[in-house]
């Protein structure tokens, strides 16, 4: 087990050590896992290409650390609790021994289908324990899993299957596992062999496949799980994310199971059968650590306090949030109504590309401030830069958030297109990983994430690229061009506002809007449906043909008093009309 920080003083010492001697620090953590062969060197890197390798020459299989090494002490301990959507259906429980057997059985089934080390397997399943089993089974045999969020459309799945060149899909579970053995030797993997691909949206083009590897990802997710939540042996951990997102990969499956915890998988939604569901589940399963998105907190807060009032949750010890900025009102509600002012809140900032939590309080140890992700974890070296790439030093400053040194689970490449990885993350600022987020560092050196500085929208904690939505909308036969921006939304954090130019005079607006929403749902998935659609006579463009999104953002926010300088526009006359027609 990796080391655990016990006090704020110790955090400061560990942090300083991790910066002074990153290799020594991470080697010590990595040494707590089972390796088939030890690594020869800890780290080799440059951010130029980029070429980043951790634990070089080390051989392992992450599932031996998730499963095999726990069997001696935890074979009867519950690894996974499954809470089905229907509260009247009996919850499921899988022990570490059973999980081991199920993973092995499915691994053998995959092998029987001809799946080999290095093959890509696309997994598109609802939130059931079988999803976790399928993920681990791939890792067991060295196949690269690519889980697609079950809320994405068939077209999105098809795009991801094609991009990753996946070969296997759609068999019936019970048929392929029938008669398969319940043990399966773990494939020996190199530290740097890919473990999975996970698609995420960027500012341009189609979603890109972020690649994480066996060695570094393992070390980092376990270390962060254990430290951020201050996990204590035998605790029940519940992360409400979908396994189709990075949060589910790292903190439903890998982090908790590597640490030997009991991880709860919930199939349903926070409001079914009523907005007290989360609190019922916490009570029923005596959840100790609860990790969710600000959107869920806002929605449940809006449903009223009566759903919380009569539900005592004495088991709760730590609360967490992830995926988007939390507003003060929601933070205080979470703190007072759910945590009864006794549970620390960890506001965890990280990304698909970072693999694990990066900037966060350590539960009960770092003094918190509402809405602040506070301080970097050991091994994480954040810097703020201005538009010229100059580092902004000191406190009480704002800038773009970059990281100047690798940590073990940093993105290695974007699948099949390394240049895209370089362009997106390592080319904007020299020798730095660029996060795409704006951040404020206050007088105490605490970090507050402001939000994306690029064309990525964060809807209910889900990353959506404006270009993707525009591409989908443009498939409507009457739409010539569109521009999509985010706007503040009470529950979802950000909503989607679409400006469209149409060929024909639209007479039936309701029908037109429905068609647009249907197309987006079909092309991407329901989460990307615009909240507002405005028909406009033209898009404000610069003389070089670039849409001036700043203007659209202001109008979508309802703030038209100061649109800034529009004199450089090719067509400044459209601005007034767009303002008048805002919805
Ligand atoms: O803008 C930041 C926001 O979510 C983005 C990453 O999205 P994704 O890769 O889907 O991963 C989400 C789950 C880790 C970031 O660039 N974000 C994430 N966590 C926070 C956040 N914004 C504010 N506060 C956070 N705690």
Coordinates of N, CA and C in Angstrom, one line a residue, residues 38 101 159 222 224 339 410:
X38 N 11.1 -5.8 -11.7 CA 11.3 -4.4 -11.2 C 11.7 -3.5 -12.4
X101 N -12.6 -14.5 -9.7 CA -13.1 -15.6 -10.5 C -13.9 -15.1 -11.8
X159 N -18.0 5.8 -34.1 CA -16.8 6.7 -34.3 C -15.7 6.2 -33.5
X222 N -4.0 4.6 -7.1 CA -4.1 4.1 -5.7 C -3.6 5.1 -4.7
X224 N -3.6 8.4 -5.0 CA -4.5 9.5 -4.8 C -5.8 9.1 -4.1
X339 N -23.2 16.7 5.0 CA -22.1 16.3 5.9 C -22.3 16.8 7.3
X410 N 0.1 10.8 -16.3 CA -0.1 11.8 -17.3 C -0.4 11.1 -18.6

